[in-house]
Each structure stands twice: as structure tokens, then as C-alpha cells.
GROMACS .gro file of C-alpha atoms in nm:
model
  486
    1UNK     CA    1   1.828  -0.665  -1.015
    2UNK     CA    2   1.869  -0.876  -1.326
    3UNK     CA    3   2.090  -0.750  -1.614
    4UNK     CA    4   1.948  -0.483  -1.829
    5UNK     CA    5   1.851  -0.722  -2.121
    6UNK     CA    6   1.648  -0.946  -1.899
    7UNK     CA    7   1.486  -0.659  -1.707
    8UNK     CA    8   1.409  -0.482  -2.041
    9UNK     CA    9   1.238  -0.774  -2.209
   10UNK     CA   10   1.000  -0.804  -1.930
   11UNK     CA   11   0.932  -0.409  -1.940
   12UNK     CA   12   0.854  -0.444  -2.305
   13UNK     CA   13   0.602  -0.692  -2.248
   14UNK     CA   14   0.395  -0.445  -2.032
   15UNK     CA   15   0.186  -0.255  -2.290
   16UNK     CA   16   0.032  -0.020  -2.026
   17UNK     CA   17   0.385   0.081  -1.925
   18UNK     CA   18   0.480   0.156  -2.272
   19UNK     CA   19   0.170   0.364  -2.340
   20UNK     CA   20   0.235   0.576  -2.024
   21UNK     CA   21   0.608   0.630  -2.106
   22UNK     CA   22   0.555   0.699  -2.456
   23UNK     CA   23   0.281   0.971  -2.360
   24UNK     CA   24   0.468   1.128  -2.085
   25UNK     CA   25   0.813   1.147  -2.246
   26UNK     CA   26   0.648   1.273  -2.568
   27UNK     CA   27   0.481   1.558  -2.394
   28UNK     CA   28   0.784   1.672  -2.208
   29UNK     CA   29   1.011   1.644  -2.517
   30UNK     CA   30   0.763   1.891  -2.703
   31UNK     CA   31   0.753   2.124  -2.420
   32UNK     CA   32   1.115   2.131  -2.390
   33UNK     CA   33   1.174   2.188  -2.765
   34UNK     CA   34   0.921   2.479  -2.767
   35UNK     CA   35   1.092   2.683  -2.477
   36UNK     CA   36   1.433   2.596  -2.597
   37UNK     CA   37   1.371   2.716  -2.935
   38UNK     CA   38   1.293   3.056  -2.796
   39UNK     CA   39   1.661   3.103  -2.676
   40UNK     CA   40   1.864   3.223  -2.994
   41UNK     CA   41   2.206   3.165  -2.794
   42UNK     CA   42   2.105   2.828  -2.668
   43UNK     CA   43   2.425   2.655  -2.776
   44UNK     CA   44   2.632   2.939  -2.615
   45UNK     CA   45   2.434   2.886  -2.279
   46UNK     CA   46   2.509   2.519  -2.299
   47UNK     CA   47   2.872   2.574  -2.343
   48UNK     CA   48   2.878   2.825  -2.045
   49UNK     CA   49   2.693   2.576  -1.826
   50UNK     CA   50   2.933   2.306  -1.919
   51UNK     CA   51   3.224   2.538  -1.851
   52UNK     CA   52   3.113   2.619  -1.512
   53UNK     CA   53   3.071   2.250  -1.406
   54UNK     CA   54   3.406   2.138  -1.576
   55UNK     CA   55   3.582   2.442  -1.399
   56UNK     CA   56   3.440   2.316  -1.059
   57UNK     CA   57   3.554   1.957  -1.125
   58UNK     CA   58   3.898   2.063  -1.243
   59UNK     CA   59   3.969   2.201  -0.883
   60UNK     CA   60   3.723   2.017  -0.682
   61UNK     CA   61   3.913   1.982  -0.366
   62UNK     CA   62   3.975   2.378  -0.331
   63UNK     CA   63   3.613   2.452  -0.375
   64UNK     CA   64   3.489   2.184  -0.141
   65UNK     CA   65   3.724   2.307   0.117
   66UNK     CA   66   3.597   2.660   0.072
   67UNK     CA   67   3.230   2.546   0.081
   68UNK     CA   68   3.302   2.388   0.412
   69UNK     CA   69   3.457   2.701   0.543
   70UNK     CA   70   3.167   2.922   0.421
   71UNK     CA   71   2.909   2.685   0.568
   72UNK     CA   72   3.070   2.669   0.893
   73UNK     CA   73   3.109   3.034   0.899
   74UNK     CA   74   2.731   3.066   0.868
   75UNK     CA   75   2.643   2.833   1.154
   76UNK     CA   76   2.605   2.510   0.960
   77UNK     CA   77   2.778   2.185   1.079
   78UNK     CA   78   2.947   1.996   0.785
   79UNK     CA   79   2.992   1.629   0.764
   80UNK     CA   80   3.196   1.418   0.524
   81UNK     CA   81   3.067   1.086   0.411
   82UNK     CA   82   3.269   0.833   0.221
   83UNK     CA   83   2.996   0.604   0.128
   84UNK     CA   84   2.624   0.553   0.176
   85UNK     CA   85   2.653   0.376   0.521
   86UNK     CA   86   2.845   0.687   0.656
   87UNK     CA   87   2.583   0.928   0.527
   88UNK     CA   88   2.288   0.714   0.656
   89UNK     CA   89   2.459   0.701   0.991
   90UNK     CA   90   2.500   1.080   1.007
   91UNK     CA   91   2.130   1.151   0.933
   92UNK     CA   92   1.995   0.891   1.150
   93UNK     CA   93   2.218   1.024   1.454
   94UNK     CA   94   2.095   1.375   1.396
   95UNK     CA   95   1.740   1.247   1.402
   96UNK     CA   96   1.794   1.011   1.700
   97UNK     CA   97   1.957   1.326   1.900
   98UNK     CA   98   1.635   1.510   1.853
   99UNK     CA   99   1.422   1.224   1.963
  100UNK     CA  100   1.207   1.230   1.660
  101UNK     CA  101   1.054   0.898   1.493
  102UNK     CA  102   0.964   1.094   1.160
  103UNK     CA  103   1.130   1.327   0.902
  104UNK     CA  104   0.986   1.503   0.595
  105UNK     CA  105   1.202   1.499   0.272
  106UNK     CA  106   1.247   1.717  -0.017
  107UNK     CA  107   1.277   1.517  -0.344
  108UNK     CA  108   1.647   1.409  -0.345
  109UNK     CA  109   1.824   1.180  -0.587
  110UNK     CA  110   2.134   1.141  -0.339
  111UNK     CA  111   1.914   1.020  -0.056
  112UNK     CA  112   1.757   0.777  -0.297
  113UNK     CA  113   2.109   0.666  -0.422
  114UNK     CA  114   2.210   0.594  -0.062
  115UNK     CA  115   1.878   0.417   0.047
  116UNK     CA  116   1.826   0.680   0.327
  117UNK     CA  117   1.463   0.586   0.371
  118UNK     CA  118   1.532   0.223   0.432
  119UNK     CA  119   1.819   0.293   0.656
  120UNK     CA  120   1.614   0.523   0.888
  121UNK     CA  121   1.335   0.261   0.891
  122UNK     CA  122   1.586   0.048   1.055
  123UNK     CA  123   1.634   0.293   1.317
  124UNK     CA  124   1.248   0.322   1.375
  125UNK     CA  125   1.227   0.661   1.193
  126UNK     CA  126   0.972   0.717   0.915
  127UNK     CA  127   1.092   0.915   0.604
  128UNK     CA  128   0.795   1.084   0.444
  129UNK     CA  129   0.831   1.203   0.081
  130UNK     CA  130   0.661   1.514   0.021
  131UNK     CA  131   0.721   1.554  -0.373
  132UNK     CA  132   0.399   1.445  -0.536
  133UNK     CA  133   0.550   1.175  -0.763
  134UNK     CA  134   0.777   1.054  -0.483
  135UNK     CA  135   0.483   1.009  -0.271
  136UNK     CA  136   0.298   0.813  -0.511
  137UNK     CA  137   0.614   0.590  -0.540
  138UNK     CA  138   0.636   0.549  -0.176
  139UNK     CA  139   0.270   0.490  -0.100
  140UNK     CA  140   0.263   0.232  -0.385
  141UNK     CA  141   0.560   0.052  -0.234
  142UNK     CA  142   0.737   0.111  -0.567
  143UNK     CA  143   1.064   0.227  -0.709
  144UNK     CA  144   1.137   0.559  -0.897
  145UNK     CA  145   1.154   0.514  -1.271
  146UNK     CA  146   1.255   0.873  -1.379
  147UNK     CA  147   1.489   1.129  -1.251
  148UNK     CA  148   1.235   1.424  -1.266
  149UNK     CA  149   0.904   1.226  -1.260
  150UNK     CA  150   0.952   0.923  -1.050
  151UNK     CA  151   0.599   0.801  -1.109
  152UNK     CA  152   0.602   0.837  -1.485
  153UNK     CA  153   0.520   0.464  -1.519
  154UNK     CA  154   0.188   0.532  -1.359
  155UNK     CA  155  -0.125   0.692  -1.499
  156UNK     CA  156  -0.373   0.877  -1.306
  157UNK     CA  157  -0.626   0.583  -1.252
  158UNK     CA  158  -0.327   0.395  -1.101
  159UNK     CA  159  -0.249   0.685  -0.881
  160UNK     CA  160  -0.606   0.712  -0.743
  161UNK     CA  161  -0.611   0.338  -0.659
  162UNK     CA  162  -0.288   0.397  -0.470
  163UNK     CA  163  -0.413   0.690  -0.270
  164UNK     CA  164  -0.728   0.511  -0.176
  165UNK     CA  165  -0.544   0.195  -0.071
  166UNK     CA  166  -0.247   0.326   0.101
  167UNK     CA  167  -0.296   0.699   0.233
  168UNK     CA  168  -0.507   0.601   0.547
  169UNK     CA  169  -0.257   0.353   0.690
  170UNK     CA  170   0.026   0.626   0.719
  171UNK     CA  171  -0.173   0.945   0.778
  172UNK     CA  172  -0.472   1.133   0.652
  173UNK     CA  173  -0.677   0.917   0.422
  174UNK     CA  174  -0.782   1.000   0.095
  175UNK     CA  175  -1.148   1.115   0.035
  176UNK     CA  176  -1.386   0.835  -0.033
  177UNK     CA  177  -1.507   1.007  -0.342
  178UNK     CA  178  -1.177   1.059  -0.497
  179UNK     CA  179  -1.170   1.077  -0.868
  180UNK     CA  180  -0.853   1.053  -1.120
  181UNK     CA  181  -0.869   1.423  -1.199
  182UNK     CA  182  -0.522   1.559  -1.172
  183UNK     CA  183  -0.642   1.858  -0.949
  184UNK     CA  184  -0.841   1.638  -0.721
  185UNK     CA  185  -0.531   1.392  -0.681
  186UNK     CA  186  -0.318   1.678  -0.598
  187UNK     CA  187  -0.550   1.816  -0.351
  188UNK     CA  188  -0.581   1.485  -0.168
  189UNK     CA  189  -0.195   1.478  -0.154
  190UNK     CA  190  -0.190   1.827  -0.032
  191UNK     CA  191  -0.425   1.754   0.271
  192UNK     CA  192  -0.234   1.433   0.341
  193UNK     CA  193   0.108   1.602   0.362
  194UNK     CA  194  -0.011   1.937   0.529
  195UNK     CA  195  -0.028   1.749   0.883
  196UNK     CA  196   0.328   1.612   0.822
  197UNK     CA  197   0.464   1.929   0.736
  198UNK     CA  198   0.315   2.112   1.033
  199UNK     CA  199   0.428   1.811   1.286
  200UNK     CA  200   0.781   1.754   1.149
  201UNK     CA  201   1.055   1.882   1.364
  202UNK     CA  202   1.355   1.755   1.114
  203UNK     CA  203   1.374   1.774   0.746
  204UNK     CA  204   1.605   1.615   0.496
  205UNK     CA  205   1.689   1.762   0.168
  206UNK     CA  206   1.950   1.725  -0.119
  207UNK     CA  207   2.066   2.032  -0.323
  208UNK     CA  208   2.101   2.111  -0.683
  209UNK     CA  209   2.388   2.333  -0.642
  210UNK     CA  210   2.621   2.431  -0.363
  211UNK     CA  211   2.801   2.764  -0.384
  212UNK     CA  212   3.156   2.754  -0.243
  213UNK     CA  213   3.183   3.131  -0.234
  214UNK     CA  214   2.891   3.195   0.008
  215UNK     CA  215   2.803   2.856   0.149
  216UNK     CA  216   2.452   2.880  -0.029
  217UNK     CA  217   2.268   2.565  -0.104
  218UNK     CA  218   2.011   2.576  -0.394
  219UNK     CA  219   1.698   2.367  -0.445
  220UNK     CA  220   1.480   2.396  -0.743
  221UNK     CA  221   1.135   2.244  -0.755
  222UNK     CA  222   0.793   2.280  -0.924
  223UNK     CA  223   0.539   2.220  -0.624
  224UNK     CA  224   0.618   2.431  -0.322
  225UNK     CA  225   0.682   2.114  -0.100
  226UNK     CA  226   1.050   2.184  -0.079
  227UNK     CA  227   0.993   2.536   0.048
  228UNK     CA  228   0.777   2.367   0.318
  229UNK     CA  229   1.044   2.157   0.438
  230UNK     CA  230   1.317   2.409   0.413
  231UNK     CA  231   1.137   2.664   0.636
  232UNK     CA  232   0.905   2.501   0.893
  233UNK     CA  233   1.117   2.234   1.078
  234UNK     CA  234   1.338   2.321   1.349
  235UNK     CA  235   1.642   2.091   1.194
  236UNK     CA  236   1.753   2.051   0.845
  237UNK     CA  237   1.991   1.787   0.705
  238UNK     CA  238   2.111   1.833   0.355
  239UNK     CA  239   2.277   1.526   0.172
  240UNK     CA  240   2.473   1.691  -0.113
  241UNK     CA  241   2.673   1.508  -0.368
  242UNK     CA  242   3.031   1.669  -0.378
  243UNK     CA  243   2.995   1.732  -0.753
  244UNK     CA  244   2.722   1.967  -0.678
  245UNK     CA  245   2.963   2.239  -0.573
  246UNK     CA  246   3.024   2.570  -0.803
  247UNK     CA  247   3.284   2.822  -0.717
  248UNK     CA  248   3.063   3.143  -0.725
  249UNK     CA  249   2.713   3.285  -0.701
  250UNK     CA  250   2.757   3.422  -1.047
  251UNK     CA  251   2.814   3.072  -1.171
  252UNK     CA  252   2.455   2.992  -1.091
  253UNK     CA  253   2.334   3.229  -1.385
  254UNK     CA  254   2.365   2.985  -1.681
  255UNK     CA  255   2.282   2.679  -1.475
  256UNK     CA  256   1.949   2.819  -1.343
  257UNK     CA  257   1.866   2.923  -1.711
  258UNK     CA  258   1.933   2.584  -1.857
  259UNK     CA  259   1.784   2.356  -1.592
  260UNK     CA  260   1.390   2.464  -1.597
  261UNK     CA  261   1.392   2.454  -1.977
  262UNK     CA  262   1.581   2.123  -2.010
  263UNK     CA  263   1.382   1.936  -1.729
  264UNK     CA  264   1.006   2.056  -1.719
  265UNK     CA  265   0.987   2.265  -2.034
  266UNK     CA  266   0.941   2.583  -1.826
  267UNK     CA  267   1.115   2.927  -1.892
  268UNK     CA  268   1.168   2.975  -1.504
  269UNK     CA  269   1.139   2.740  -1.221
  270UNK     CA  270   0.831   2.793  -1.006
  271UNK     CA  271   1.031   2.759  -0.671
  272UNK     CA  272   1.398   2.821  -0.614
  273UNK     CA  273   1.506   2.802  -0.275
  274UNK     CA  274   1.845   2.930  -0.146
  275UNK     CA  275   1.965   2.908   0.204
  276UNK     CA  276   2.300   2.983   0.359
  277UNK     CA  277   2.371   2.817   0.694
  278UNK     CA  278   2.162   2.934   1.003
  279UNK     CA  279   1.952   3.278   0.997
  280UNK     CA  280   1.831   3.366   1.354
  281UNK     CA  281   1.455   3.362   1.382
  282UNK     CA  282   1.414   3.243   1.017
  283UNK     CA  283   1.391   2.881   0.895
  284UNK     CA  284   1.577   2.584   1.065
  285UNK     CA  285   1.803   2.697   1.350
  286UNK     CA  286   2.015   2.370   1.322
  287UNK     CA  287   2.166   2.294   0.978
  288UNK     CA  288   2.368   2.000   0.889
  289UNK     CA  289   2.529   1.942   0.550
  290UNK     CA  290   2.652   1.598   0.460
  291UNK     CA  291   2.899   1.608   0.165
  292UNK     CA  292   2.870   1.275  -0.008
  293UNK     CA  293   3.136   1.097  -0.214
  294UNK     CA  294   2.997   0.735  -0.258
  295UNK     CA  295   3.196   0.670  -0.571
  296UNK     CA  296   3.210   1.022  -0.711
  297UNK     CA  297   3.604   1.046  -0.685
  298UNK     CA  298   3.626   0.694  -0.856
  299UNK     CA  299   3.436   0.880  -1.144
  300UNK     CA  300   3.657   1.200  -1.123
  301UNK     CA  301   3.951   0.984  -1.171
  302UNK     CA  302   3.831   0.870  -1.513
  303UNK     CA  303   3.952   1.113  -1.768
  304UNK     CA  304   3.678   1.023  -2.006
  305UNK     CA  305   3.399   0.962  -1.768
  306UNK     CA  306   3.429   1.252  -1.550
  307UNK     CA  307   3.226   1.470  -1.765
  308UNK     CA  308   2.933   1.270  -1.635
  309UNK     CA  309   2.976   1.471  -1.296
  310UNK     CA  310   2.865   1.773  -1.491
  311UNK     CA  311   2.511   1.627  -1.466
  312UNK     CA  312   2.247   1.869  -1.322
  313UNK     CA  313   1.973   1.607  -1.305
  314UNK     CA  314   1.744   1.760  -1.556
  315UNK     CA  315   1.642   1.417  -1.716
  316UNK     CA  316   1.633   1.558  -2.065
  317UNK     CA  317   1.843   1.252  -2.195
  318UNK     CA  318   1.581   1.005  -2.049
  319UNK     CA  319   1.309   1.190  -2.249
  320UNK     CA  320   1.510   1.177  -2.570
  321UNK     CA  321   1.633   0.813  -2.542
  322UNK     CA  322   1.441   0.561  -2.745
  323UNK     CA  323   1.556   0.296  -2.533
  324UNK     CA  324   1.442   0.444  -2.217
  325UNK     CA  325   1.109   0.534  -2.370
  326UNK     CA  326   1.033   0.174  -2.444
  327UNK     CA  327   1.163   0.027  -2.132
  328UNK     CA  328   1.122   0.271  -1.842
  329UNK     CA  329   1.363   0.325  -1.561
  330UNK     CA  330   1.319   0.020  -1.361
  331UNK     CA  331   1.498  -0.185  -1.617
  332UNK     CA  332   1.813  -0.005  -1.534
  333UNK     CA  333   1.820  -0.136  -1.164
  334UNK     CA  334   1.916   0.202  -1.031
  335UNK     CA  335   1.787   0.531  -0.882
  336UNK     CA  336   1.992   0.688  -1.201
  337UNK     CA  337   1.797   0.545  -1.507
  338UNK     CA  338   1.843   0.627  -1.877
  339UNK     CA  339   2.152   0.730  -2.068
  340UNK     CA  340   2.296   0.927  -1.785
  341UNK     CA  341   2.226   0.621  -1.536
  342UNK     CA  342   2.398   0.382  -1.783
  343UNK     CA  343   2.717   0.591  -1.734
  344UNK     CA  344   2.689   0.716  -1.374
  345UNK     CA  345   2.645   0.371  -1.211
  346UNK     CA  346   2.942   0.183  -1.381
  347UNK     CA  347   3.159   0.507  -1.321
  348UNK     CA  348   3.062   0.541  -0.954
  349UNK     CA  349   3.047   0.149  -0.878
  350UNK     CA  350   3.319   0.030  -1.099
  351UNK     CA  351   3.260  -0.253  -1.359
  352UNK     CA  352   3.254  -0.626  -1.280
  353UNK     CA  353   2.920  -0.682  -1.175
  354UNK     CA  354   2.691  -0.833  -1.427
  355UNK     CA  355   2.400  -0.592  -1.395
  356UNK     CA  356   2.619  -0.287  -1.393
  357UNK     CA  357   2.824  -0.426  -1.679
  358UNK     CA  358   2.505  -0.448  -1.894
  359UNK     CA  359   2.427  -0.077  -1.868
  360UNK     CA  360   2.682   0.079  -2.101
  361UNK     CA  361   2.519  -0.156  -2.375
  362UNK     CA  362   2.173  -0.023  -2.297
  363UNK     CA  363   2.189   0.222  -2.570
  364UNK     CA  364   2.153   0.257  -2.955
  365UNK     CA  365   2.432   0.525  -2.947
  366UNK     CA  366   2.212   0.744  -3.155
  367UNK     CA  367   2.343   1.060  -2.988
  368UNK     CA  368   1.995   1.211  -2.898
  369UNK     CA  369   2.120   1.224  -2.532
  370UNK     CA  370   2.426   1.453  -2.606
  371UNK     CA  371   2.202   1.684  -2.823
  372UNK     CA  372   1.968   1.763  -2.554
  373UNK     CA  373   2.210   1.755  -2.254
  374UNK     CA  374   2.230   2.121  -2.110
  375UNK     CA  375   2.587   2.086  -2.002
  376UNK     CA  376   2.707   1.894  -2.320
  377UNK     CA  377   2.803   1.551  -2.159
  378UNK     CA  378   2.904   1.339  -2.460
  379UNK     CA  379   2.712   1.036  -2.314
  380UNK     CA  380   2.772   0.825  -2.648
  381UNK     CA  381   3.166   0.870  -2.595
  382UNK     CA  382   3.132   0.756  -2.231
  383UNK     CA  383   2.929   0.465  -2.313
  384UNK     CA  384   3.187   0.336  -2.579
  385UNK     CA  385   3.463   0.399  -2.322
  386UNK     CA  386   3.274   0.202  -2.062
  387UNK     CA  387   3.213  -0.089  -2.293
  388UNK     CA  388   3.583  -0.111  -2.347
  389UNK     CA  389   3.630  -0.137  -1.967
  390UNK     CA  390   3.386  -0.402  -1.954
  391UNK     CA  391   3.549  -0.603  -2.232
  392UNK     CA  392   3.896  -0.548  -2.079
  393UNK     CA  393   3.754  -0.688  -1.748
  394UNK     CA  394   3.686  -1.024  -1.905
  395UNK     CA  395   4.012  -1.074  -2.089
  396UNK     CA  396   4.155  -1.297  -1.839
  397UNK     CA  397   3.833  -1.518  -1.798
  398UNK     CA  398   3.906  -1.902  -1.792
  399UNK     CA  399   3.604  -1.947  -2.011
  400UNK     CA  400   3.609  -1.669  -2.283
  401UNK     CA  401   3.284  -1.519  -2.404
  402UNK     CA  402   3.145  -1.615  -2.752
  403UNK     CA  403   3.213  -1.256  -2.855
  404UNK     CA  404   3.580  -1.278  -2.760
  405UNK     CA  405   3.614  -1.606  -2.942
  406UNK     CA  406   3.459  -1.452  -3.260
  407UNK     CA  407   3.698  -1.169  -3.238
  408UNK     CA  408   4.018  -1.367  -3.202
  409UNK     CA  409   3.895  -1.599  -3.490
  410UNK     CA  410   3.844  -1.292  -3.723
  411UNK     CA  411   4.186  -1.148  -3.614
  412UNK     CA  412   4.340  -1.485  -3.701
  413UNK     CA  413   4.179  -1.487  -4.053
  414UNK     CA  414   4.240  -1.117  -4.117
  415UNK     CA  415   4.613  -1.145  -4.035
  416UNK     CA  416   4.704  -1.375  -4.325
  417UNK     CA  417   4.578  -1.323  -4.688
  418UNK     CA  418   4.555  -1.689  -4.758
  419UNK     CA  419   4.336  -1.765  -4.450
  420UNK     CA  420   4.123  -1.479  -4.545
  421UNK     CA  421   4.079  -1.614  -4.897
  422UNK     CA  422   3.976  -1.937  -4.760
  423UNK     CA  423   3.704  -1.768  -4.522
  424UNK     CA  424   3.593  -1.573  -4.846
  425UNK     CA  425   3.553  -1.900  -5.027
  426UNK     CA  426   3.358  -2.068  -4.745
  427UNK     CA  427   3.130  -1.766  -4.703
  428UNK     CA  428   3.069  -1.754  -5.089
  429UNK     CA  429   2.967  -2.123  -5.078
  430UNK     CA  430   2.738  -2.051  -4.773
  431UNK     CA  431   2.583  -1.742  -4.957
  432UNK     CA  432   2.493  -1.969  -5.262
  433UNK     CA  433   2.352  -2.224  -5.045
  434UNK     CA  434   2.149  -1.989  -4.862
  435UNK     CA  435   2.022  -1.820  -5.171
  436UNK     CA  436   1.897  -2.147  -5.322
  437UNK     CA  437   1.709  -2.217  -5.007
  438UNK     CA  438   1.538  -1.863  -5.028
  439UNK     CA  439   1.701  -1.739  -4.728
  440UNK     CA  440   1.830  -1.363  -4.730
  441UNK     CA  441   1.958  -1.366  -4.364
  442UNK     CA  442   2.158  -1.597  -4.176
  443UNK     CA  443   1.977  -1.814  -3.907
  444UNK     CA  444   1.873  -1.588  -3.601
  445UNK     CA  445   1.841  -1.280  -3.808
  446UNK     CA  446   1.501  -1.129  -3.931
  447UNK     CA  447   1.371  -1.319  -4.236
  448UNK     CA  448   1.271  -1.150  -4.546
  449UNK     CA  449   0.935  -1.078  -4.405
  450UNK     CA  450   1.077  -0.904  -4.110
  451UNK     CA  451   0.989  -1.178  -3.848
  452UNK     CA  452   1.189  -1.141  -3.529
  453UNK     CA  453   1.299  -1.471  -3.403
  454UNK     CA  454   1.225  -1.605  -3.041
  455UNK     CA  455   1.421  -1.574  -2.726
  456UNK     CA  456   1.641  -1.874  -2.834
  457UNK     CA  457   1.811  -1.670  -3.121
  458UNK     CA  458   2.157  -1.535  -3.099
  459UNK     CA  459   2.168  -1.208  -2.892
  460UNK     CA  460   2.312  -1.006  -3.174
  461UNK     CA  461   2.077  -1.101  -3.441
  462UNK     CA  462   1.776  -1.133  -3.235
  463UNK     CA  463   1.674  -0.775  -3.330
  464UNK     CA  464   1.912  -0.696  -3.623
  465UNK     CA  465   1.943  -0.796  -3.981
  466UNK     CA  466   2.232  -1.001  -4.061
  467UNK     CA  467   2.247  -1.052  -4.451
  468UNK     CA  468   2.355  -1.375  -4.590
  469UNK     CA  469   2.728  -1.368  -4.717
  470UNK     CA  470   2.757  -1.266  -5.100
  471UNK     CA  471   2.805  -1.552  -5.348
  472UNK     CA  472   3.143  -1.365  -5.454
  473UNK     CA  473   3.393  -1.184  -5.243
  474UNK     CA  474   3.513  -0.841  -5.352
  475UNK     CA  475   3.866  -0.964  -5.420
  476UNK     CA  476   3.724  -1.259  -5.622
  477UNK     CA  477   3.516  -1.006  -5.829
  478UNK     CA  478   3.845  -0.774  -5.852
  479UNK     CA  479   4.050  -1.061  -5.999
  480UNK     CA  480   3.776  -1.188  -6.230
  481UNK     CA  481   3.703  -0.849  -6.387
  482UNK     CA  482   4.066  -0.722  -6.387
  483UNK     CA  483   3.998  -0.456  -6.145
  484UNK     CA  484   3.662  -0.369  -6.296
  485UNK     CA  485   3.786  -0.322  -6.639
  486UNK     CA  486   3.622  -0.623  -6.802
   0.00000   0.00000   0.00000
């Protein structure tokens, strides 16, 4: 993937994409605001949710060990995966051991993160997405662009075309008379998936939360496909990020009240599934849990950035972000887009890659993301922190960046009053010249008429006003007027 500015420029040129995003995010924002407004103690609830997650992170090792003990005691097999390759190999091994060539999947960000579908395909195993939006993305040979609604960039006419074109090649075809009515599209997806649910022997899930005290895993969803995957197959493999652990069952209380209102704008989640190991005669009789690191301990070691691991994947920050609303999720180049992706990716992967390094700058720092975050992640604070890391990573460059040169020049001028005076005189002369030419901004900035320059303009001034220097500096005015008295 290219760096964010390049990818964003292409996204901004897609008017259909921008229309789809504006409509969808606006609708979700309004629903969320309405149901959040009903809760008088909403801020106290946010504080409680943040406290639960922070307490778990502060003693993560203890809670993970307890989680493993609780799961093992209830008949589950626990695996530890340091990275994506280890996690994928574990899931593939379980599938191969049972001789299957397909698995059904509950919507899972963790499995998207590690590229599980592609890894299983290399072993000749097809992984079928059962969430409606994930199914649309899969059938369209596309990439998810939103945490909650992966196909948010598609409208219903596009979905109809995808179903008609692709469903028949991987299972039950869509009806020939398929329309773009939402209920009709959902019915076609239901019929297509039903045969996969009934046939599958192995299912793969993630988990929204993992309770150390009891070994209980929790999945919340809105369609019921998760419930089918968690009950019908004989074998269940759950890939769970280590940050999903909470100490006790009671800790779920604030989190399960915060999540539905923040994500889908609902008072209560339609389907909340919990399972604790193996229950004889009920549900999967073989349960595997893969506890995934994949950069999370790197994020945990960052004193400022570790708060990002509180994230409960509600996507409220995406829906509130003016940058995401205009560019969509693909521009971020990751399964985690939007403000949370702009901090999670550098924290888990580290800085140094141009694409990853561009993400902390994919924000206006307006603070809307923090205002809506149900667990009070101060995303703007982390963005600024990560920007400093990106800058620090380039201090030893043989050829310094233009920004670094400009800052060194400014430091040189500001460190001596005489040099600063020379700069002020020069800027005053430039201001007089530009005024005579009728310019109100420096070259590269917006003109007086508000025209935005083309791609060749300076990156900073390409979308910002940069006023021409004043004809007289403050210090010159101060001397001329005797401190403003004359």
C-alpha cells in the first residue's frame, strides 16, 4: 500500500465512495448520539469501562495465565502465538487434523489482521465469511474498509451486482430476479450461507472479551451468524488478541453497556454469545483458543501508546472522524482504519516503514475521536506522541527532510536576536513585495479567491492558508511606537 497521502488523494477523487461514506457515517453518528443521550451517567460509564481495561493491561501477565488455567480446566486447548505466522499455522493444523477443506468464520478483526483466509487458502482450505458485510467484501474480492461495517464503501446496487456475479461460483447462486432491496439482499445471503453452516465441521471465531476468572469468551454481533458458527460445528478455534482479557465476569457489565451504543447505536446487542470451554452434548466438542500477541506487547511497552489496547473495536472514532469520512478505510492500508488504526498500526508494527509512518499524520487532531471513545482512549495524544517517534527515527538521515532543514534554520535564527532581526527585515520586504503584487498568501497556499493549488504545490500549503509576512514586524512596531505609546 502507498503512504496515506497518496492513497487518500485517490479516494478523494471517487465521488461515489465519498457519497457512500458520508451517508453511512452520518446515519451511524446520529443513531449513536440518540442512544448515548439517553444515559445520564454516560461519562461515569466511560470512566468505568476505561478503568476495567486499564486494570487488565496493568497486570496482563497475571490475567492471561489465569485465563489459560480457566480455559484448560473447562476442556479447551490453549495455544500461544507470537505472531501472525504462528497463529495461522495453529489454525491450519487444527483444520488439517480434521481433514476439512473449508471452515466457517465469525466476523473477526484478529483473523483479518493476521491474514488467516489467505494462509488457509495456501493449505487448500476455504474460509467462508458469514457476516453479511464481510461476505460482500469476500465475494467482491475486496478489502474491508470499516471495523464494524467492512462494506461501508459499497451501496446496495453494487452489492446486488456482486451477489449476482460471484455467489454461484462458491455456493448457492443468487436468485436471477435479485433486486437491491436490503431485505431481498439479506435473504439471498441467508440462503447462500445456510448450506455452509450445515455442512461445516470447523468454525473460526475471534472474541470481543475473554474473562480470566471463568475462561469465558464473549462474541457480540447483530445478525445471528456468529451464533450459528459457535453452536453447529464440531470444532471451534477462537483467535483472541491478548488485550481482550478482563479479570472478572462482573467487569463485562460496563463494557457490554458501552459497546452496542457506541458501535451500532443500539441499546442492547441483538446477539451476545458466551462459551466456556467444552460443554458435553452442547455446541462444539473440541475447542481451541489461540492467544495472539502479534505486536501487542510492543504496544504495551509504550507508556503513552498502551492506552490504545483498551480499544473494544466499536468504530465510534471512525464514524466521528472527518478524515475517515472523506477517504474511507482503504487509504489507511490496514485492517484497522481510521483514528484507532492510525495509532494501533505504528504501535504494533513499530515505525520506520513509510506507509506506517504516514498514519499518525492522517488526522486533523480535532479531538472528535476522543470525545466518542467509550473507553476514553486519548487518540490525539497518542498521535502526537507517534509523530515524535517518526521524526526521531529520521534524525540520523544522510539527506535530511525539508521539514528538518526548516526547523534547524528556524532554531538558528531564533537563537540570536540579531539573526532574528535580519529575518524579520527580509520577511517585511517580502511582505511589501507580495502586497504590491496583490498576493495575500505565499506561493503554494490558497489565493485570495480560495483556489487550491495543484499536486505540485508544497505539501503543507497545498490545503492550508499561509498568509504573506506582515510589512512590519512586532519588534519594529514596538521600537517605532515606543511600546505602543506613540
